[in-house]
Amino acid sequence: MKLYNTMSRQKEEFIPLEKNKVKMYVCGPTVYNFIHIGNARPMIVFDTVRRYMEYKGYEVNFVSNFTDVDDKIIRKSIEEQIPSEEVAKRFIEECKEDMSGMNIKPATAHPLATQEIDGMIEMISSLIEKGYAYAASDGTVYYRTRKFQDYGKLSHKNIDDLQAGHRTIKVAGELKEDALDFVLWKPKKDGEPYWNSPWCDGRPGWHIECSVMSKKYLGDKIDIHAGGEDLIFPHHENEIAQSEAANGVEFSKYWMHNAFLNVDNKKMSKSVGNFFTVREIAQKYDLQALRFFMLSAHYRSPLNFSAELMEAAKSGLERIVTAAGHIRHLIKAAPMSEKTEQENGMLDAANAYTLKFEAAMDDDFNTADAISAVFELVKYINTNVSSSNSKQCLEALYGQMDTLCGILGIILEEKEEALEEEIEGLIEERQKARQSKDFARADEIRAILLEKGIEIKDTREGAQWKRV
Ligand code: AMP
Ligand code: ZN
């Protein structure tokens, strides 16, 4: 499996630090509003990377944070006159709802910056001890950027060019030693959330948060660090400077960055009026279609969102889901007979599409080509299966489709069917609870079902349900 490493600017063979394991950190959103469709791109892309690695047999420890203390959150809390913790809490929940709609697996850990302040104070103290950071007279702690020899290695920037760019930026009154130095800890302002620290009551800078959360949940050295390409500089460059100076080892072996999503060929912006939240898209489309759309391009290519392209993604997805429904239908009525020679030949031929899918994904996660392989498989199945095929053969073909779509995070069963399965499952569980005289659990399940709009009636023939 090859992936493009921003650090080397090349596709490299993926060799994990530890056999069969992947330690992966993806910078998560700042939670001050509903996430927009641009934020959804890294979520979908790196969830797909994770799913493919799991398919390949890796155990993936996938960590993605929420930045829950930040200027934008504070601004929102002032606007809405509610505490900033409440703003963050609300939009974390909303974000999780959108993620679930896009079928993004919950991370192994979703750390919150505000819960990791002790670790941040510890890392900042260690950077000060090692001479990589200093506290100014107002209590602000800065990172001494020039002291880190490798500064610029990820973004391929030369520190002297950066210095030139910063020439005029050192603002009067700022207590930095050098214009390139960046903030690790800043003093509180009135009404802002703050924590005690050896330097002043205040809060962490954004970059230190990820260095600390990555270290705590994954260790000093990880396999993959990822995010949108806007994070390469300065965020990831600064994370490297902090982590490598503090830990004394290379921070991440591979760095992956997705390109940006534009809308109607323009940068998304509220003032231009081409800004969409995931929630707005969900009013018009199933978010599975948004996911399918995002994967229709390679993650390192810019992607344009428009109504027409979204419609195209929707109908492409429908073609796959309809074909899957057709096979499920055939399976129900299919004879239980053994597979025939001819069917074995058909399965072999179909397997070529899985190999094609894998080749595309092994080549730096080329989901666009992987989707083409799925379409080819669907076409093959549509032209070759019929009601005379054995159950075994049809199930094998269905399983193949389901596996490939599962890697892309695409659910083949229509929502209605999935819901009915869930209901049947709950009814069965309730039946068992009643048999073992656990009436409390039985009542609980009845209430759960009612919340889902399902009413249960116990009849002589067993429990029956209807929508209410
Ligand atoms: P933020 O909340 O701004 O820190 O963004 C969270 C994630 O979304 C980061 O990985 C960003 O790089 C990514 N991101 C933000 N806008 C876009 C966009 N238009 N296209 C793709 N990724 C984006
Ligand atoms: Zn980060």
XYZ file of C-alpha atoms and ligand atoms in Angstrom, residues 27 210 235 239, ligand 2:
5
model
C -6.951 17.173 13.456
C -2.715 18.477 19.118
C -0.377 24.254 12.360
C 3.132 20.706 16.010
Zn -4.083 19.661 14.971
